[in-house]
Amino acid sequence: MILNITEAASHRIKEMMKEEDSEQVRLRFGVKGGGCSGLSYSMGFEDQINEELDITEEAHGIPVVINRQDAAIIEGTTIDFKQNMMGGGFTIDNPNAIVSCGCGSSFKTATNAGTPDPNC
């Protein structure tokens, strides 16, 4: 399994999926270039998949779509949802990340440095 989703994150994602217009909606998770460290996480909902470019799997009852190019970068990543007095938010624990920025939304791996944003 490429992506792990905790029970808390699964509950929150399922709530968010109910607000989508499509019954075929899936969680799309991946990476894109940018951020202080070179790569940033990308997470959203999508009802379209490309059989040639995408991998589909299920994680904790959530249908997930991952671009094949991102699979090695996020292999073993866990998405969690933390609630605190300031509200709540998703946390991402990627065992492949060797450097992360202070806010935790940007990272790089040993094999992929991405494209750091010079304005960070």
PDB file of N, CA and C in Angstrom, residues 10-66:
ATOM      1  N   SER A  10      -9.611   9.399   8.037  1.00  0.00           N
ATOM      2  CA  SER A  10     -10.639   8.755   7.237  1.00  0.00           C
ATOM      3  C   SER A  10     -12.017   9.348   7.537  1.00  0.00           C
ATOM      4  N   HIS A  11     -12.296   9.523   8.807  1.00  0.00           N
ATOM      5  CA  HIS A  11     -13.583  10.101   9.207  1.00  0.00           C
ATOM      6  C   HIS A  11     -13.757  11.494   8.609  1.00  0.00           C
ATOM      7  N   ARG A  12     -12.726  12.336   8.706  1.00  0.00           N
ATOM      8  CA  ARG A  12     -12.808  13.717   8.201  1.00  0.00           C
ATOM      9  C   ARG A  12     -12.910  13.734   6.675  1.00  0.00           C
ATOM     10  N   ILE A  13     -12.122  12.885   5.996  1.00  0.00           N
ATOM     11  CA  ILE A  13     -12.157  12.841   4.535  1.00  0.00           C
ATOM     12  C   ILE A  13     -13.526  12.381   4.054  1.00  0.00           C
ATOM     13  N   LYS A  14     -14.112  11.379   4.709  1.00  0.00           N
ATOM     14  CA  LYS A  14     -15.444  10.902   4.323  1.00  0.00           C
ATOM     15  C   LYS A  14     -16.488  11.998   4.483  1.00  0.00           C
ATOM     16  N   GLU A  15     -16.376  12.805   5.538  1.00  0.00           N
ATOM     17  CA  GLU A  15     -17.292  13.941   5.717  1.00  0.00           C
ATOM     18  C   GLU A  15     -17.155  14.917   4.552  1.00  0.00           C
ATOM     19  N   MET A  16     -15.920  15.195   4.165  1.00  0.00           N
ATOM     20  CA  MET A  16     -15.669  16.128   3.064  1.00  0.00           C
ATOM     21  C   MET A  16     -16.151  15.558   1.729  1.00  0.00           C
ATOM     22  N   MET A  17     -16.014  14.250   1.541  1.00  0.00           N
ATOM     23  CA  MET A  17     -16.439  13.622   0.291  1.00  0.00           C
ATOM     24  C   MET A  17     -17.950  13.719   0.089  1.00  0.00           C
ATOM     25  N   LYS A  18     -18.702  13.744   1.187  1.00  0.00           N
ATOM     26  CA  LYS A  18     -20.161  13.862   1.095  1.00  0.00           C
ATOM     27  C   LYS A  18     -20.576  15.181   0.463  1.00  0.00           C
ATOM     28  N   GLU A  19     -19.718  16.189   0.545  1.00  0.00           N
ATOM     29  CA  GLU A  19     -20.022  17.507  -0.003  1.00  0.00           C
ATOM     30  C   GLU A  19     -19.742  17.595  -1.505  1.00  0.00           C
ATOM     31  N   GLU A  20     -19.091  16.582  -2.057  1.00  0.00           N
ATOM     32  CA  GLU A  20     -18.781  16.572  -3.485  1.00  0.00           C
ATOM     33  C   GLU A  20     -20.008  16.146  -4.279  1.00  0.00           C
ATOM     34  N   ASP A  21     -20.101  16.611  -5.531  1.00  0.00           N
ATOM     35  CA  ASP A  21     -21.258  16.347  -6.381  1.00  0.00           C
ATOM     36  C   ASP A  21     -21.278  14.949  -6.992  1.00  0.00           C
ATOM     37  N   SER A  22     -20.143  14.300  -7.049  1.00  0.00           N
ATOM     38  CA  SER A  22     -20.037  13.016  -7.738  1.00  0.00           C
ATOM     39  C   SER A  22     -20.056  11.844  -6.758  1.00  0.00           C
ATOM     40  N   GLU A  23     -20.700  10.765  -7.169  1.00  0.00           N
ATOM     41  CA  GLU A  23     -20.681   9.553  -6.353  1.00  0.00           C
ATOM     42  C   GLU A  23     -19.418   8.740  -6.619  1.00  0.00           C
ATOM     43  N   GLN A  24     -18.670   9.086  -7.662  1.00  0.00           N
ATOM     44  CA  GLN A  24     -17.427   8.397  -8.014  1.00  0.00           C
ATOM     45  C   GLN A  24     -16.191   9.144  -7.501  1.00  0.00           C
ATOM     46  N   VAL A  25     -16.394  10.046  -6.563  1.00  0.00           N
ATOM     47  CA  VAL A  25     -15.293  10.881  -6.090  1.00  0.00           C
ATOM     48  C   VAL A  25     -14.248  10.049  -5.351  1.00  0.00           C
ATOM     49  N   ARG A  26     -12.996  10.405  -5.592  1.00  0.00           N
ATOM     50  CA  ARG A  26     -11.854   9.753  -4.946  1.00  0.00           C
ATOM     51  C   ARG A  26     -10.938  10.824  -4.373  1.00  0.00           C
ATOM     52  N   LEU A  27     -10.164  10.428  -3.395  1.00  0.00           N
ATOM     53  CA  LEU A  27      -9.131  11.310  -2.871  1.00  0.00           C
ATOM     54  C   LEU A  27      -7.928  11.206  -3.794  1.00  0.00           C
ATOM     55  N   ARG A  28      -7.462  12.357  -4.307  1.00  0.00           N
ATOM     56  CA  ARG A  28      -6.225  12.370  -5.098  1.00  0.00           C
ATOM     57  C   ARG A  28      -5.136  12.939  -4.213  1.00  0.00           C
ATOM     58  N   PHE A  29      -4.060  12.153  -4.062  1.00  0.00           N
ATOM     59  CA  PHE A  29      -2.935  12.587  -3.241  1.00  0.00           C
ATOM     60  C   PHE A  29      -1.664  12.477  -4.061  1.00  0.00           C
ATOM     61  N   GLY A  30      -0.814  13.493  -3.945  1.00  0.00           N
ATOM     62  CA  GLY A  30       0.434  13.474  -4.690  1.00  0.00           C
ATOM     63  C   GLY A  30       1.353  14.592  -4.259  1.00  0.00           C
ATOM     64  N   VAL A  31       2.296  14.894  -5.131  1.00  0.00           N
ATOM     65  CA  VAL A  31       3.264  15.956  -4.862  1.00  0.00           C
ATOM     66  C   VAL A  31       3.359  16.860  -6.077  1.00  0.00           C
ATOM     67  N   LYS A  32       3.832  18.060  -5.833  1.00  0.00           N
ATOM     68  CA  LYS A  32       4.110  19.013  -6.904  1.00  0.00           C
ATOM     69  C   LYS A  32       5.362  19.779  -6.517  1.00  0.00           C
ATOM     70  N   GLY A  33       6.009  20.380  -7.479  1.00  0.00           N
ATOM     71  CA  GLY A  33       7.198  21.167  -7.219  1.00  0.00           C
ATOM     72  C   GLY A  33       6.835  22.463  -6.519  1.00  0.00           C
ATOM     73  N   GLY A  34       7.743  22.940  -5.663  1.00  0.00           N
ATOM     74  CA  GLY A  34       7.535  24.221  -4.999  1.00  0.00           C
ATOM     75  C   GLY A  34       7.735  24.135  -3.503  1.00  0.00           C
ATOM     76  N   GLY A  35       7.445  25.217  -2.822  1.00  0.00           N
ATOM     77  CA  GLY A  35       7.660  25.283  -1.387  1.00  0.00           C
ATOM     78  C   GLY A  35       9.117  25.541  -1.075  1.00  0.00           C
ATOM     79  N   CYS A  36       9.422  25.739   0.161  1.00  0.00           N
ATOM     80  CA  CYS A  36      10.788  26.066   0.592  1.00  0.00           C
ATOM     81  C   CYS A  36      11.770  24.933   0.361  1.00  0.00           C
ATOM     82  N   SER A  37      11.322  23.689   0.503  1.00  0.00           N
ATOM     83  CA  SER A  37      12.222  22.542   0.390  1.00  0.00           C
ATOM     84  C   SER A  37      12.225  21.897  -0.993  1.00  0.00           C
ATOM     85  N   GLY A  38      11.306  22.286  -1.867  1.00  0.00           N
ATOM     86  CA  GLY A  38      11.315  21.791  -3.240  1.00  0.00           C
ATOM     87  C   GLY A  38      10.103  21.009  -3.683  1.00  0.00           C
ATOM     88  N   LEU A  39       9.434  20.307  -2.763  1.00  0.00           N
ATOM     89  CA  LEU A  39       8.233  19.542  -3.090  1.00  0.00           C
ATOM     90  C   LEU A  39       7.137  19.892  -2.095  1.00  0.00           C
ATOM     91  N   SER A  40       5.904  19.931  -2.555  1.00  0.00           N
ATOM     92  CA  SER A  40       4.751  20.167  -1.694  1.00  0.00           C
ATOM     93  C   SER A  40       3.727  19.072  -1.929  1.00  0.00           C
ATOM     94  N   TYR A  41       2.940  18.790  -0.907  1.00  0.00           N
ATOM     95  CA  TYR A  41       1.888  17.790  -1.042  1.00  0.00           C
ATOM     96  C   TYR A  41       0.685  18.398  -1.744  1.00  0.00           C
ATOM     97  N   SER A  42      -0.011  17.566  -2.478  1.00  0.00           N
ATOM     98  CA  SER A  42      -1.225  17.960  -3.172  1.00  0.00           C
ATOM     99  C   SER A  42      -2.323  16.984  -2.761  1.00  0.00           C
ATOM    100  N   MET A  43      -3.434  17.510  -2.276  1.00  0.00           N
ATOM    101  CA  MET A  43      -4.528  16.659  -1.818  1.00  0.00           C
ATOM    102  C   MET A  43      -5.847  17.317  -2.214  1.00  0.00           C
ATOM    103  N   GLY A  44      -6.710  16.542  -2.847  1.00  0.00           N
ATOM    104  CA  GLY A  44      -8.007  17.055  -3.262  1.00  0.00           C
ATOM    105  C   GLY A  44      -8.897  15.907  -3.687  1.00  0.00           C
ATOM    106  N   PHE A  45     -10.034  16.244  -4.284  1.00  0.00           N
ATOM    107  CA  PHE A  45     -10.981  15.222  -4.722  1.00  0.00           C
ATOM    108  C   PHE A  45     -11.096  15.242  -6.227  1.00  0.00           C
ATOM    109  N   GLU A  46     -11.324  14.057  -6.786  1.00  0.00           N
ATOM    110  CA  GLU A  46     -11.417  13.941  -8.230  1.00  0.00           C
ATOM    111  C   GLU A  46     -12.299  12.753  -8.581  1.00  0.00           C
ATOM    112  N   ASP A  47     -13.052  12.884  -9.668  1.00  0.00           N
ATOM    113  CA  ASP A  47     -13.877  11.757 -10.102  1.00  0.00           C
ATOM    114  C   ASP A  47     -13.369  11.158 -11.409  1.00  0.00           C
ATOM    115  N   GLN A  48     -12.282  11.701 -11.942  1.00  0.00           N
ATOM    116  CA  GLN A  48     -11.688  11.181 -13.172  1.00  0.00           C
ATOM    117  C   GLN A  48     -10.344  10.529 -12.870  1.00  0.00           C
ATOM    118  N   ILE A  49     -10.073   9.396 -13.507  1.00  0.00           N
ATOM    119  CA  ILE A  49      -8.759   8.777 -13.389  1.00  0.00           C
ATOM    120  C   ILE A  49      -8.244   8.459 -14.786  1.00  0.00           C
ATOM    121  N   ASN A  50      -6.932   8.448 -14.914  1.00  0.00           N
ATOM    122  CA  ASN A  50      -6.288   8.089 -16.163  1.00  0.00           C
ATOM    123  C   ASN A  50      -5.610   6.742 -15.928  1.00  0.00           C
ATOM    124  N   GLU A  51      -6.116   5.698 -16.545  1.00  0.00           N
ATOM    125  CA  GLU A  51      -5.626   4.336 -16.308  1.00  0.00           C
ATOM    126  C   GLU A  51      -4.131   4.209 -16.583  1.00  0.00           C
ATOM    127  N   GLU A  52      -3.600   4.999 -17.526  1.00  0.00           N
ATOM    128  CA  GLU A  52      -2.186   4.913 -17.873  1.00  0.00           C
ATOM    129  C   GLU A  52      -1.295   5.648 -16.873  1.00  0.00           C
ATOM    130  N   LEU A  53      -1.785   6.746 -16.308  1.00  0.00           N
ATOM    131  CA  LEU A  53      -0.961   7.587 -15.445  1.00  0.00           C
ATOM    132  C   LEU A  53      -1.217   7.404 -13.961  1.00  0.00           C
ATOM    133  N   ASP A  54      -2.357   6.851 -13.595  1.00  0.00           N
ATOM    134  CA  ASP A  54      -2.763   6.797 -12.192  1.00  0.00           C
ATOM    135  C   ASP A  54      -2.769   5.385 -11.621  1.00  0.00           C
ATOM    136  N   ILE A  55      -2.532   5.323 -10.327  1.00  0.00           N
ATOM    137  CA  ILE A  55      -2.682   4.101  -9.544  1.00  0.00           C
ATOM    138  C   ILE A  55      -3.885   4.326  -8.640  1.00  0.00           C
ATOM    139  N   THR A  56      -4.745   3.337  -8.517  1.00  0.00           N
ATOM    140  CA  THR A  56      -5.872   3.448  -7.600  1.00  0.00           C
ATOM    141  C   THR A  56      -5.719   2.399  -6.511  1.00  0.00           C
ATOM    142  N   GLU A  57      -6.080   2.770  -5.309  1.00  0.00           N
ATOM    143  CA  GLU A  57      -6.080   1.847  -4.185  1.00  0.00           C
ATOM    144  C   GLU A  57      -7.101   2.334  -3.172  1.00  0.00           C
ATOM    145  N   GLU A  58      -7.307   1.543  -2.142  1.00  0.00           N
ATOM    146  CA  GLU A  58      -8.208   1.943  -1.067  1.00  0.00           C
ATOM    147  C   GLU A  58      -7.414   1.965   0.224  1.00  0.00           C
ATOM    148  N   ALA A  59      -7.579   3.049   0.972  1.00  0.00           N
ATOM    149  CA  ALA A  59      -6.877   3.193   2.246  1.00  0.00           C
ATOM    150  C   ALA A  59      -7.893   3.568   3.314  1.00  0.00           C
ATOM    151  N   HIS A  60      -8.083   2.683   4.269  1.00  0.00           N
ATOM    152  CA  HIS A  60      -9.016   2.895   5.393  1.00  0.00           C
ATOM    153  C   HIS A  60     -10.408   3.284   4.902  1.00  0.00           C
ATOM    154  N   GLY A  61     -10.862   2.596   3.855  1.00  0.00           N
ATOM    155  CA  GLY A  61     -12.200   2.824   3.319  1.00  0.00           C
ATOM    156  C   GLY A  61     -12.324   4.007   2.377  1.00  0.00           C
ATOM    157  N   ILE A  62     -11.205   4.643   2.031  1.00  0.00           N
ATOM    158  CA  ILE A  62     -11.213   5.804   1.133  1.00  0.00           C
ATOM    159  C   ILE A  62     -10.642   5.382  -0.222  1.00  0.00           C
ATOM    160  N   PRO A  63     -11.379   5.578  -1.323  1.00  0.00           N
ATOM    161  CA  PRO A  63     -10.792   5.319  -2.634  1.00  0.00           C
ATOM    162  C   PRO A  63      -9.766   6.413  -2.946  1.00  0.00           C
ATOM    163  N   VAL A  64      -8.555   5.996  -3.328  1.00  0.00           N
ATOM    164  CA  VAL A  64      -7.446   6.929  -3.515  1.00  0.00           C
ATOM    165  C   VAL A  64      -6.890   6.809  -4.928  1.00  0.00           C
ATOM    166  N   VAL A  65      -6.504   7.945  -5.504  1.00  0.00           N
ATOM    167  CA  VAL A  65      -5.841   8.007  -6.804  1.00  0.00           C
ATOM    168  C   VAL A  65      -4.483   8.673  -6.591  1.00  0.00           C
ATOM    169  N   ILE A  66      -3.431   8.040  -7.144  1.00  0.00           N
ATOM    170  CA  ILE A  66      -2.074   8.564  -7.032  1.00  0.00           C
ATOM    171  C   ILE A  66      -1.439   8.495  -8.413  1.00  0.00           C
TER     172      ILE A  66
END
